[in-house]
mmCIF file of C-alpha atoms in Angstrom:
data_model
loop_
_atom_site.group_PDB
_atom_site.id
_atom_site.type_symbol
_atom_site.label_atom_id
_atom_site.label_comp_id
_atom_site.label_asym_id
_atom_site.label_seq_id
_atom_site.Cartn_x
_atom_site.Cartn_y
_atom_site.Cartn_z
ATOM 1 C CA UNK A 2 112.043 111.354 137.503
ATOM 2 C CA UNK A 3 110.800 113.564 140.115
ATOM 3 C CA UNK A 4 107.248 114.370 140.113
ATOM 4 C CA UNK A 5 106.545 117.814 141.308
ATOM 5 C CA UNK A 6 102.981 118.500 140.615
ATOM 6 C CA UNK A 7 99.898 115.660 140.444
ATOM 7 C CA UNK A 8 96.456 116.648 139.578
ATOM 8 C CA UNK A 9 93.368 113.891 138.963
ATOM 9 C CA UNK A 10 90.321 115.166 137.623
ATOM 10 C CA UNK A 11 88.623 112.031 138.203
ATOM 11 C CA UNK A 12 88.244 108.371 137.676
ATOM 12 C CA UNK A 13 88.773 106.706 134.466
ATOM 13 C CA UNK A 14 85.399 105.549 132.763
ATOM 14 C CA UNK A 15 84.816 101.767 133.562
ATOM 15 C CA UNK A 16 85.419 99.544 130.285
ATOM 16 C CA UNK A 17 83.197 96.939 131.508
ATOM 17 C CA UNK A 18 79.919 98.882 131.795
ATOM 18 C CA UNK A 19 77.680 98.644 129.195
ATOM 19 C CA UNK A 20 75.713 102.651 128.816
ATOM 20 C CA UNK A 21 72.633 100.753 129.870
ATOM 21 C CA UNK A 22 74.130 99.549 133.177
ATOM 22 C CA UNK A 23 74.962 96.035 132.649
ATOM 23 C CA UNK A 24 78.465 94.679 133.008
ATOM 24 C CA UNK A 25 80.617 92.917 130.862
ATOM 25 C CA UNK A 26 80.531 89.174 131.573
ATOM 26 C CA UNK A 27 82.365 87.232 128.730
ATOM 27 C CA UNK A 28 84.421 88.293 125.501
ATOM 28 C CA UNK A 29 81.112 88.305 123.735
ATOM 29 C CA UNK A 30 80.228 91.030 125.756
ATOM 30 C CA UNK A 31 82.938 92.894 125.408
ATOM 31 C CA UNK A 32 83.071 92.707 121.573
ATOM 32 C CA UNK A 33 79.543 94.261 121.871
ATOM 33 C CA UNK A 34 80.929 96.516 124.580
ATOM 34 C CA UNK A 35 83.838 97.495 122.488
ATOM 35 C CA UNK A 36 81.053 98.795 119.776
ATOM 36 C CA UNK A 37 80.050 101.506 122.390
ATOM 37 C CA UNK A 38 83.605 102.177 123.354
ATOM 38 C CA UNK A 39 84.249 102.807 119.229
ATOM 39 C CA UNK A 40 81.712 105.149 119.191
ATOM 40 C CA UNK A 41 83.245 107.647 121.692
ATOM 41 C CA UNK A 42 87.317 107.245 121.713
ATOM 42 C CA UNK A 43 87.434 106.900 117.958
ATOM 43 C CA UNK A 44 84.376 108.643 116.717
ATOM 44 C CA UNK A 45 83.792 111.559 119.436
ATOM 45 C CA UNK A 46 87.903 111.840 119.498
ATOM 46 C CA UNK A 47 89.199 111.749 115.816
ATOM 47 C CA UNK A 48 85.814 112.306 113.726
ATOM 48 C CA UNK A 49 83.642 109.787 111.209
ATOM 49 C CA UNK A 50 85.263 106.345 110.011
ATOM 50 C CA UNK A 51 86.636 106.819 106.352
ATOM 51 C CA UNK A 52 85.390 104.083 104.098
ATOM 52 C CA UNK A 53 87.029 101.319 102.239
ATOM 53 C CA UNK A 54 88.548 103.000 99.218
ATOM 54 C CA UNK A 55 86.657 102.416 95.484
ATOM 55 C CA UNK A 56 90.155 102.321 94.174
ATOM 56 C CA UNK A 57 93.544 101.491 95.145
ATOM 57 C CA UNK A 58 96.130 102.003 92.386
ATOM 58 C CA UNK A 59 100.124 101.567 92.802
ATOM 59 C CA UNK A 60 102.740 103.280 90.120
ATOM 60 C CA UNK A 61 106.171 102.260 90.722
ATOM 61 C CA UNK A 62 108.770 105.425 90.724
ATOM 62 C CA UNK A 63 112.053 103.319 92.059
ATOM 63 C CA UNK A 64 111.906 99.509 91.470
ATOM 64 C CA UNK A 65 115.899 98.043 91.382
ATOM 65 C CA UNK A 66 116.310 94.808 90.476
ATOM 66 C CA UNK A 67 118.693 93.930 93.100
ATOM 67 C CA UNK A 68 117.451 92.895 96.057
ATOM 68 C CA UNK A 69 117.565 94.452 99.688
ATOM 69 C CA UNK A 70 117.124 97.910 98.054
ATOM 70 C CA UNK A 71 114.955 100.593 98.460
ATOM 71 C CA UNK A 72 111.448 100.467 96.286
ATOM 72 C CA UNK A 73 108.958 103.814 95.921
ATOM 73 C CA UNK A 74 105.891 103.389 94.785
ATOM 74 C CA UNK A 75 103.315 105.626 94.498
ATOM 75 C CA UNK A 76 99.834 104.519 96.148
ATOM 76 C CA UNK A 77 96.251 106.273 94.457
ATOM 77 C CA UNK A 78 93.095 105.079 96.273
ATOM 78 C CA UNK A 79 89.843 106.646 97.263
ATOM 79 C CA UNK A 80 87.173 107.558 95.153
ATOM 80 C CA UNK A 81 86.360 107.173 91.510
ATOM 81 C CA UNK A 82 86.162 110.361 90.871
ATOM 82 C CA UNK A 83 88.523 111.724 93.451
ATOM 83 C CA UNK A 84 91.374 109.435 94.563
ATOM 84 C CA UNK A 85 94.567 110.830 96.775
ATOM 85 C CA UNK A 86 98.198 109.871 95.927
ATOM 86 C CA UNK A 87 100.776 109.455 98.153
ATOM 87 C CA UNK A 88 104.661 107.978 98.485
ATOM 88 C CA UNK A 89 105.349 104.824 100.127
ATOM 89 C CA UNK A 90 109.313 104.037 100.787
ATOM 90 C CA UNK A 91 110.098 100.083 101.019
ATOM 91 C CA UNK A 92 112.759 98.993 102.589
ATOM 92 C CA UNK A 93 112.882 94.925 101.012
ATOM 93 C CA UNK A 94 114.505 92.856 103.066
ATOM 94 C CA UNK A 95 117.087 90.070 101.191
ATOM 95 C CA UNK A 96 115.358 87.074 99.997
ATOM 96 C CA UNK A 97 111.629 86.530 98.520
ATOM 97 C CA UNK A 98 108.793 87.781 99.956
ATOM 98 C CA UNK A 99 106.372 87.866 102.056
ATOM 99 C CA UNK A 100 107.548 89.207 105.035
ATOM 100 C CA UNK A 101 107.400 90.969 108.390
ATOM 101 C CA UNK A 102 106.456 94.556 107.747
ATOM 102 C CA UNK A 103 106.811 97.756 110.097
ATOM 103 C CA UNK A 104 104.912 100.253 109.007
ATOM 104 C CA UNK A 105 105.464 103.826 109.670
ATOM 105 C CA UNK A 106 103.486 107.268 108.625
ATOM 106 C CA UNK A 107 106.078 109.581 109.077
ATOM 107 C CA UNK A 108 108.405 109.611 105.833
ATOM 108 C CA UNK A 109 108.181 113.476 106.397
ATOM 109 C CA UNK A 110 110.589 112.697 109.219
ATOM 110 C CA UNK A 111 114.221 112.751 108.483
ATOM 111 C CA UNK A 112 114.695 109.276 111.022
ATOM 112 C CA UNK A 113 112.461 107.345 108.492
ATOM 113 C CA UNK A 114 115.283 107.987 105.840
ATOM 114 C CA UNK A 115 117.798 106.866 107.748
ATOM 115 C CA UNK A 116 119.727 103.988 106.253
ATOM 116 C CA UNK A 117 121.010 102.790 109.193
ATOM 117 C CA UNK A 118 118.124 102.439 110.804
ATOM 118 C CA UNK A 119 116.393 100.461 107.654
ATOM 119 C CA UNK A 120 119.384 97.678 108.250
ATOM 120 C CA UNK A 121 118.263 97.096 111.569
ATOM 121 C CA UNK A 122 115.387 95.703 110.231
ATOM 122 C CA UNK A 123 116.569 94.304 107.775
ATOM 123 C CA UNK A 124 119.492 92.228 109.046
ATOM 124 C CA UNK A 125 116.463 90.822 110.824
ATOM 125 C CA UNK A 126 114.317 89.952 107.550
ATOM 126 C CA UNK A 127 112.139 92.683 108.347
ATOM 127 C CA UNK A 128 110.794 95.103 105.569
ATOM 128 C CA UNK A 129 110.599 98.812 107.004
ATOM 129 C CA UNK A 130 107.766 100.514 105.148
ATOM 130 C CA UNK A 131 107.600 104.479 105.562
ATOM 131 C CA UNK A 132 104.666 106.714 104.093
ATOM 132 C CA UNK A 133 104.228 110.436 103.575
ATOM 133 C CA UNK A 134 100.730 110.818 105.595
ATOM 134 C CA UNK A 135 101.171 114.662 104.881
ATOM 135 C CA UNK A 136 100.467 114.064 101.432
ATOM 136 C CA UNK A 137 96.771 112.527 102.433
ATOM 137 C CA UNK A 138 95.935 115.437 103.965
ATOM 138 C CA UNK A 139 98.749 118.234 105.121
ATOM 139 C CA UNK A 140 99.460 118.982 108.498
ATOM 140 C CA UNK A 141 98.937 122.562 108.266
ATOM 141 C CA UNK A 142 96.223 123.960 110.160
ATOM 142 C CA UNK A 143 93.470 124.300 107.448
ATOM 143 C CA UNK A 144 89.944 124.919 108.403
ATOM 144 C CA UNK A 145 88.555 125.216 105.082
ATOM 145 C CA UNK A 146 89.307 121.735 105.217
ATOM 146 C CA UNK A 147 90.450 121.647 101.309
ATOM 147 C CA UNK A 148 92.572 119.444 99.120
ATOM 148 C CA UNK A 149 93.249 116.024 99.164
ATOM 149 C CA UNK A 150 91.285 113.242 101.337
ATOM 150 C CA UNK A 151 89.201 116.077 102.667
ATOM 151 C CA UNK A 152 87.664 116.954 99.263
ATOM 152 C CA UNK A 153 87.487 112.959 98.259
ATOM 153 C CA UNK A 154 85.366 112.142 101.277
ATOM 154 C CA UNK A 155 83.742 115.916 101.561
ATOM 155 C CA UNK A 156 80.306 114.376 103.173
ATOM 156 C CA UNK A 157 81.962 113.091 106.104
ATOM 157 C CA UNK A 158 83.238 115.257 109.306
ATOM 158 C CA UNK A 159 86.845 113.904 110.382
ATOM 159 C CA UNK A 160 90.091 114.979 111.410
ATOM 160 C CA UNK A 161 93.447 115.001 110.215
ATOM 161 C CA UNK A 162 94.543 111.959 112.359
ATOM 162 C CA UNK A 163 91.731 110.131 111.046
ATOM 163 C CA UNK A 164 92.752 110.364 107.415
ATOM 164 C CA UNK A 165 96.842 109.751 108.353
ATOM 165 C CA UNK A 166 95.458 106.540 109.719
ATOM 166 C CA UNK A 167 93.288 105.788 106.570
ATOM 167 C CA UNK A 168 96.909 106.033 105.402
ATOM 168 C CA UNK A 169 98.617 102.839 107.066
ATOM 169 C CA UNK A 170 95.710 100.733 105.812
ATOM 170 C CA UNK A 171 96.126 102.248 102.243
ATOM 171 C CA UNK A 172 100.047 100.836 102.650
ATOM 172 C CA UNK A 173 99.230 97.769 103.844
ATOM 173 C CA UNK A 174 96.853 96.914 101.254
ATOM 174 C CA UNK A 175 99.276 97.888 98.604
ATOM 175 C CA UNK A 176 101.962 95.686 100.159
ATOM 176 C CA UNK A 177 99.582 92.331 100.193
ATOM 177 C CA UNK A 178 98.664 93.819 96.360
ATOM 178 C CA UNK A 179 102.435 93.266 95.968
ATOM 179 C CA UNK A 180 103.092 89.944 98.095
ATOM 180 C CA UNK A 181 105.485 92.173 100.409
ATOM 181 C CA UNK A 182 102.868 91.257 103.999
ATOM 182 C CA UNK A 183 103.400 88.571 106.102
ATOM 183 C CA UNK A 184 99.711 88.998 107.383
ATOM 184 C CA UNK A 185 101.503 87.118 110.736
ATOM 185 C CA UNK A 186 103.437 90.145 111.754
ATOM 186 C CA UNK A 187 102.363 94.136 110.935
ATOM 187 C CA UNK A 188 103.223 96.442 112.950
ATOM 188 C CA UNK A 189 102.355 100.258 113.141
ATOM 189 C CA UNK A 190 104.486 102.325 114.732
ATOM 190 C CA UNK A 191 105.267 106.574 114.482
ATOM 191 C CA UNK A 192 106.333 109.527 116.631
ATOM 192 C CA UNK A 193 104.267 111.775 118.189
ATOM 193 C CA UNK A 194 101.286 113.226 116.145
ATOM 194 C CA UNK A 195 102.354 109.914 114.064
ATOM 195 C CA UNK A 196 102.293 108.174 116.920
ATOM 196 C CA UNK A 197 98.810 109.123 117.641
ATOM 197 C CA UNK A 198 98.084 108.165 113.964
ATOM 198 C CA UNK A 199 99.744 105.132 114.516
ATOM 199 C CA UNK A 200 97.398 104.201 117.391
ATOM 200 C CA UNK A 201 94.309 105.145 115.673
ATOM 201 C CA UNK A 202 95.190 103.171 113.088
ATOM 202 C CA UNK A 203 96.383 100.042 114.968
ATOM 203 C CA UNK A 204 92.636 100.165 116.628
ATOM 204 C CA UNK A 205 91.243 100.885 113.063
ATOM 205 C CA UNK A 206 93.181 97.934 111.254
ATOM 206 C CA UNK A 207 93.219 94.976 113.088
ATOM 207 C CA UNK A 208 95.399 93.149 110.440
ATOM 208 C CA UNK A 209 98.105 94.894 112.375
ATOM 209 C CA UNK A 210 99.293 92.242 115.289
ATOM 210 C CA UNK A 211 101.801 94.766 117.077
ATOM 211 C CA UNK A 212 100.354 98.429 117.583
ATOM 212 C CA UNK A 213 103.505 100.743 118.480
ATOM 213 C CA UNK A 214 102.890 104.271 119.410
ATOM 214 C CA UNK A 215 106.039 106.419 120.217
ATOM 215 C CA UNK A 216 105.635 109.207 122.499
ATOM 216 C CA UNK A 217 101.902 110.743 121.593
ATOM 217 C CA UNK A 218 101.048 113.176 124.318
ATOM 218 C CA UNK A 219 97.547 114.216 124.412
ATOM 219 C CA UNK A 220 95.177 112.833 122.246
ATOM 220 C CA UNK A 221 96.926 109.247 122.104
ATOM 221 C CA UNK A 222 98.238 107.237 124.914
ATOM 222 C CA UNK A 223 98.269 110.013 127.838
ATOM 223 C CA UNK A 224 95.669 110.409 130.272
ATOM 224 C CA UNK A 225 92.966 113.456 129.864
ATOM 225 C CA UNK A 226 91.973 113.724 133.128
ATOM 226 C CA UNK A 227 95.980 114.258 134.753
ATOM 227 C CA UNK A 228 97.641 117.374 134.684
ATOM 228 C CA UNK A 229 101.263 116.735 136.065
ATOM 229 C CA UNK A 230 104.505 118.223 136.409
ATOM 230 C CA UNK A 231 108.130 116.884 136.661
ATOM 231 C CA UNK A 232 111.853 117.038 136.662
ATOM 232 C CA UNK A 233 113.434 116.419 133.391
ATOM 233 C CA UNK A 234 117.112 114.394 134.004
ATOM 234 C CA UNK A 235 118.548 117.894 133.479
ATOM 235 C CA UNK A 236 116.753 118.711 136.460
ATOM 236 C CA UNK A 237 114.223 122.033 134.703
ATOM 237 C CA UNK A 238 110.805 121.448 135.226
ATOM 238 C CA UNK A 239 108.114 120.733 132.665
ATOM 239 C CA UNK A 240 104.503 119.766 132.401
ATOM 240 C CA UNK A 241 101.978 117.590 130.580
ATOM 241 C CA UNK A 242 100.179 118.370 128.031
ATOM 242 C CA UNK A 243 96.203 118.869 128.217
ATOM 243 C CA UNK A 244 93.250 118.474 126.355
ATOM 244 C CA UNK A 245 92.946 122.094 125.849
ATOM 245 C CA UNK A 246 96.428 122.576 124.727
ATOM 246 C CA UNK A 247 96.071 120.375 122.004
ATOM 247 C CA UNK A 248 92.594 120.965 120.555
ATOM 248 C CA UNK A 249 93.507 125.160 120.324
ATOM 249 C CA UNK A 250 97.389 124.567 118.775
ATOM 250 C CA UNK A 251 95.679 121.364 116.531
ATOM 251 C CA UNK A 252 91.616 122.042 116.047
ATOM 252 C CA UNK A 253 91.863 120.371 112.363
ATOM 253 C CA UNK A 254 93.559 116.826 113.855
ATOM 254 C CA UNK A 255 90.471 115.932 115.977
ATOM 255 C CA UNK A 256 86.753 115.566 115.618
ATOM 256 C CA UNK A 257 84.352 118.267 116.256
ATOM 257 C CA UNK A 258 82.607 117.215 119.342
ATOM 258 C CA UNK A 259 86.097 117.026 121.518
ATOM 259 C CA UNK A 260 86.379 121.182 121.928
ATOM 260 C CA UNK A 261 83.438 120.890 124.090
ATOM 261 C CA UNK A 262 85.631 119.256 126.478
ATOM 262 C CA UNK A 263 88.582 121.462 126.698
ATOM 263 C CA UNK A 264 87.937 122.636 130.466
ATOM 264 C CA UNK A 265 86.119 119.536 131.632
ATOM 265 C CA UNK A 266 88.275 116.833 130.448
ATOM 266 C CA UNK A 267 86.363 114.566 133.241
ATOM 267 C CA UNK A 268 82.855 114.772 131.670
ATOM 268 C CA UNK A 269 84.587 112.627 128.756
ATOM 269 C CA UNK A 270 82.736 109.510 128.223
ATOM 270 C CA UNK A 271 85.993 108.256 127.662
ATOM 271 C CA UNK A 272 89.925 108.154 128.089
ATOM 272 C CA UNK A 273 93.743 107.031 126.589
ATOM 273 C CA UNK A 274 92.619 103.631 128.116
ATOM 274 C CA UNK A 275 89.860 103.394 126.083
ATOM 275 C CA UNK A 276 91.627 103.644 122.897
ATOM 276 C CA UNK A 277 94.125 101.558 123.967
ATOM 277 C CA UNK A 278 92.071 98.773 124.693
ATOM 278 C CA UNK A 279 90.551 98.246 121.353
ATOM 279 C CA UNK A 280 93.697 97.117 120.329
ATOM 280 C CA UNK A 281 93.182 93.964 122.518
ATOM 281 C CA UNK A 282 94.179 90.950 122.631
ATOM 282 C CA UNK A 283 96.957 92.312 120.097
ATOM 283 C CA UNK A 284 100.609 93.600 120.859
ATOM 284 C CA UNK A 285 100.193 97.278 122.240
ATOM 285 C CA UNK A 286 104.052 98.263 123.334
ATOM 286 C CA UNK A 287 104.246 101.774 124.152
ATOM 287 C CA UNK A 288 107.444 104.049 123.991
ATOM 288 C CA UNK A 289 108.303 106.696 126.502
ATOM 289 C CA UNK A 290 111.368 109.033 127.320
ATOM 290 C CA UNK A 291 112.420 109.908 130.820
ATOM 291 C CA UNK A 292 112.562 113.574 129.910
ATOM 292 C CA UNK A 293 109.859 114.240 127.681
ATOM 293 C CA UNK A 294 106.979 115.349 130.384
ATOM 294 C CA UNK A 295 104.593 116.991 127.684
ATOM 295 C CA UNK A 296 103.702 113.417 126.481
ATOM 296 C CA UNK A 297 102.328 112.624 130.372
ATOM 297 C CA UNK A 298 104.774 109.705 131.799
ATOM 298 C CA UNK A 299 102.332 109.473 134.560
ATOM 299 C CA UNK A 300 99.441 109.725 132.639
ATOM 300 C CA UNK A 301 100.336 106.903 129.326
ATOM 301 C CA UNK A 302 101.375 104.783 132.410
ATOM 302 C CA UNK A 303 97.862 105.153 134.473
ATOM 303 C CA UNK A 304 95.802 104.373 130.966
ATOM 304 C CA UNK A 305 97.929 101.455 130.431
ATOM 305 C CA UNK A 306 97.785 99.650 133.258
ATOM 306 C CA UNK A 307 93.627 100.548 133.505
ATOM 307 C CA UNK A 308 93.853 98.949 129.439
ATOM 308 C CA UNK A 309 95.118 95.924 130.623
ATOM 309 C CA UNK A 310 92.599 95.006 132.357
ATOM 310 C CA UNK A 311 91.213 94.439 128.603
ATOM 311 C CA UNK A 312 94.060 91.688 127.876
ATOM 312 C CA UNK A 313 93.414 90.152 131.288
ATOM 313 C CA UNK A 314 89.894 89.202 129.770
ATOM 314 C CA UNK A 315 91.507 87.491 127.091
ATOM 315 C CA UNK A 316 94.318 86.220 129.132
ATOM 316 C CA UNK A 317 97.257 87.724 127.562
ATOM 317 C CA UNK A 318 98.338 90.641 129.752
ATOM 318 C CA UNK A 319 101.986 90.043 128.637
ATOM 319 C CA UNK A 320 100.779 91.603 125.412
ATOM 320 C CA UNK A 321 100.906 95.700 126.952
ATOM 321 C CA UNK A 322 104.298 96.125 126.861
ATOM 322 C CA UNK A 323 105.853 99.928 127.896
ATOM 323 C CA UNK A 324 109.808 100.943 127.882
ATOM 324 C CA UNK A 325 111.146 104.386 129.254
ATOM 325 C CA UNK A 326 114.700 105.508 127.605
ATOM 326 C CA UNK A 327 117.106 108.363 128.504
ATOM 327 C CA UNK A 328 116.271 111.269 126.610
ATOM 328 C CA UNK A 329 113.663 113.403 125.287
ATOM 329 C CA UNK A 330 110.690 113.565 122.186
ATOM 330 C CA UNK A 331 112.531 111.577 119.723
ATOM 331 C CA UNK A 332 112.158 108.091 117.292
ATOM 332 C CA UNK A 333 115.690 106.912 118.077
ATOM 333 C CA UNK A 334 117.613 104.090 117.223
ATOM 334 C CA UNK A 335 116.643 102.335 120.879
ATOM 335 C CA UNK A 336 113.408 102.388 120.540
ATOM 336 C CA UNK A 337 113.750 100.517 117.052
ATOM 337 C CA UNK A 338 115.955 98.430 118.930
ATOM 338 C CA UNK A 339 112.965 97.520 121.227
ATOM 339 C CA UNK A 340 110.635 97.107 118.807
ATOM 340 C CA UNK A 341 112.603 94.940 117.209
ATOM 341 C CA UNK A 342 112.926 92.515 120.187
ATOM 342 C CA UNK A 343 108.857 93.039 120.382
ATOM 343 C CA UNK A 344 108.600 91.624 117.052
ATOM 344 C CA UNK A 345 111.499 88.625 117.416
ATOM 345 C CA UNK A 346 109.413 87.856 120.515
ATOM 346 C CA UNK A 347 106.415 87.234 118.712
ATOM 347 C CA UNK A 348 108.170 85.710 115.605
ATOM 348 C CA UNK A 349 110.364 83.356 117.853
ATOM 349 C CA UNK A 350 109.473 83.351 121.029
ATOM 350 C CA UNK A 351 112.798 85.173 122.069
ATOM 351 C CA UNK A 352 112.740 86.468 125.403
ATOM 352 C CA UNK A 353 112.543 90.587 126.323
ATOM 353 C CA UNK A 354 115.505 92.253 127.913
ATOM 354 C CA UNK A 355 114.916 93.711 131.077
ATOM 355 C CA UNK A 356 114.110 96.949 129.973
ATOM 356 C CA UNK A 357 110.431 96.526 129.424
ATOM 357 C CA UNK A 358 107.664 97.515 132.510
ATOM 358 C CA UNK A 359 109.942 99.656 133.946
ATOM 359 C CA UNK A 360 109.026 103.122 135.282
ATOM 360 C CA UNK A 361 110.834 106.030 136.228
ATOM 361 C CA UNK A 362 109.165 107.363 138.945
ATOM 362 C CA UNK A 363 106.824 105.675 142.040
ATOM 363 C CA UNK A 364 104.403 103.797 141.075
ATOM 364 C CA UNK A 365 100.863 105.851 141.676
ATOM 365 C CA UNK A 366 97.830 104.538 143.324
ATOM 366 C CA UNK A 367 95.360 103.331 139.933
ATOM 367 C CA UNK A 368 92.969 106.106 139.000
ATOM 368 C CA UNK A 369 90.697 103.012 137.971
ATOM 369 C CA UNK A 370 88.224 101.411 140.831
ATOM 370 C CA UNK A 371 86.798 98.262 138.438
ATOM 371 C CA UNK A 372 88.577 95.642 137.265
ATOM 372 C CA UNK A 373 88.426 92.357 134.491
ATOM 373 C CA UNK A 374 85.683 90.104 135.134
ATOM 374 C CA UNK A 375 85.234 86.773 135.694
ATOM 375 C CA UNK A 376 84.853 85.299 132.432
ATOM 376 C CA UNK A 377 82.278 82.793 131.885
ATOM 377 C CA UNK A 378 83.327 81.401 128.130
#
């Protein structure tokens, strides 16, 4: 990958600075640190934290007897008075339950469908779990902000991406409700705008041990404050994409605060490493494609390696994983592939290929000038 154009707004906020001054000093800081952190890459980002639901309800629509089929339920939770509904595709592994669950927002996807990709999974005793998230709230660009989630939780401000990921928790609790969960290996995982629902949620939920966003572009694992351009492997040229690009094509997926931002991405109290460091000391394995340049190669690679620095505190920096595959914005059958040795990994201890940490282009100099702390517990 040829980089042809490399812009840095500015350094990425410190994670170990407490808004008063201090500095992190132990993981009891940072737990309390992590509370500011919340505040702005969830809350400022994405919108208000959805509740708990009052209700969680599950019809079944497609129940065979036999086993290793395909189940549908139907999931109702939210409020009393004004629950949601949505479709939740398991794939059940042979055998008894519980076990190993990937779980996946984008049912509205064709891959998520895909038989052959359910058996990879499976052959591994893995149950692949797809929801519609469009069915929580649509992905239409709706500023009334009517129907579904929006109407049940009315009071609160949030975006689209926020409910989605209100979504994977909502499966998840329906498959411990059916003694589907191993609790000892979730994952979430999705493409794109699911992938950036997939993140969220991973942060959100921390019942999920392996958070696995797939190519999110801005607003998920790449960097704000970069504006790049590259080669694709067919050798046309592309760029990143920005802050403003995404908050004027997608206003209704974010929270209100962020359009303040569009032309001064590096006034944001925060970054893609921020995010992506709540997830510590779990799994975080990002996915990447060496020609898809509007999801930032550069930039998910900067706030990954600035995240780390998280997992060093906790001494398991072998737990932010990142691959780069041939190709462009796609969920393809490699990247299940990978996630699949992710998960055997942490199952069985059974070693990575050499695929993973791998980039396609020089390595830059860090946009980060801090680094993990001593720790004194």
């Amino acid at each position: 990958m040829d980089i042809t154009s490399y812009e840095v707004l500015g350094k990425l906020p410190d994670l170990f600075m407490f808004e008063d001054g201090r500095r992190v000093k132990s993981i009891a800081d940072w737990r309390e640190r992590r509370k500011e952190i919340y505040k702005d890459a969830v809350e400022l980002q994405y919108g208000q934290t959805l509740p708990e639901p009052e209700v969680l309800e599950l019809d079944p629509l497609c129940v065979p007897n036999a086993t290793g089929r395909m189940n549908i339920w139907r999931i109702t939770a939210g409020t009393k008075e004004k629950p949601v509904s949505f479709t939740m595709y398991a794939h059940k592994p042979v055998g008894n339950g519980p076990w190993p669950v990937v779980v996946d927002g984008d049912l509205c996807y064709g891959c998520m469908q895909d038989p052959e990709i359910a058996k990879k999974f499976l052959d591994k005793g893995i149950m692949l779990v797809a929801f519609n998230r469009c069915e929580i709230v649509p992905d239409i660009r709706n500023p009334k902000r009517t129907g579904n989630l929006y109407e049940t939780y009315a009071d609160l401000t949030f975006g689209a991406l926020m409910a989605w990921a209100w979504g994977y928790s909502r499966t998840l609790d329906a498959l411990i409700q059916l003694g589907y969960a191993d609790l000892s290996s979730v994952t979430f995982t999705g493409l794109s705008r699911g992938g950036k629902t997939a993140l969220l949620a991973g942060v959100m939920d921390e019942r999920a041990t392996i958070v696995n966003p797939e190519a999110t572009c801005a607003g998920g694992s790449s960097c704000y404050r970069i504006h790049m351009k590259a080669l694709r492997e067919d050798g046309t040229e592309a760029r990143s994409e920005t802050l403003k690009d995404i908050i004027n094509a997608f206003p209704d997926w974010f929270g209100p605060g962020m359009k303040a931002y569009e032309d001064c991405e590096e006034k944001l109290p925060f970054d893609a490493h921020s995010l992506k460091a709540l997830v510590a000391p779990r799994v975080f394995f990002d996915c990447q494609a060496k020609s898809d340049i509007w999801a930032g190669p550069v930039n998910t690679y900067q706030t990954s390696i600035a995240a780390r620095e998280v997992w060093k505190l906790y001494g398991k920096p072998e737990n932010v994983l990142w691959y780069w595959r041939s190709g462009g914005h796609a969920h393809t059958p490699e990247d299940f592939d990978m996630l699949i040795e992710v998960i055997e990994r942490e199952r069985n201890g059974t070693p990575l290929c050499d695929k993973f940490q791998k980039i396609p282009f020089e390595a830059p100099e860090p946009i980060h000038d801090w680094c993990c702390p001593e720790v004194t517990e």
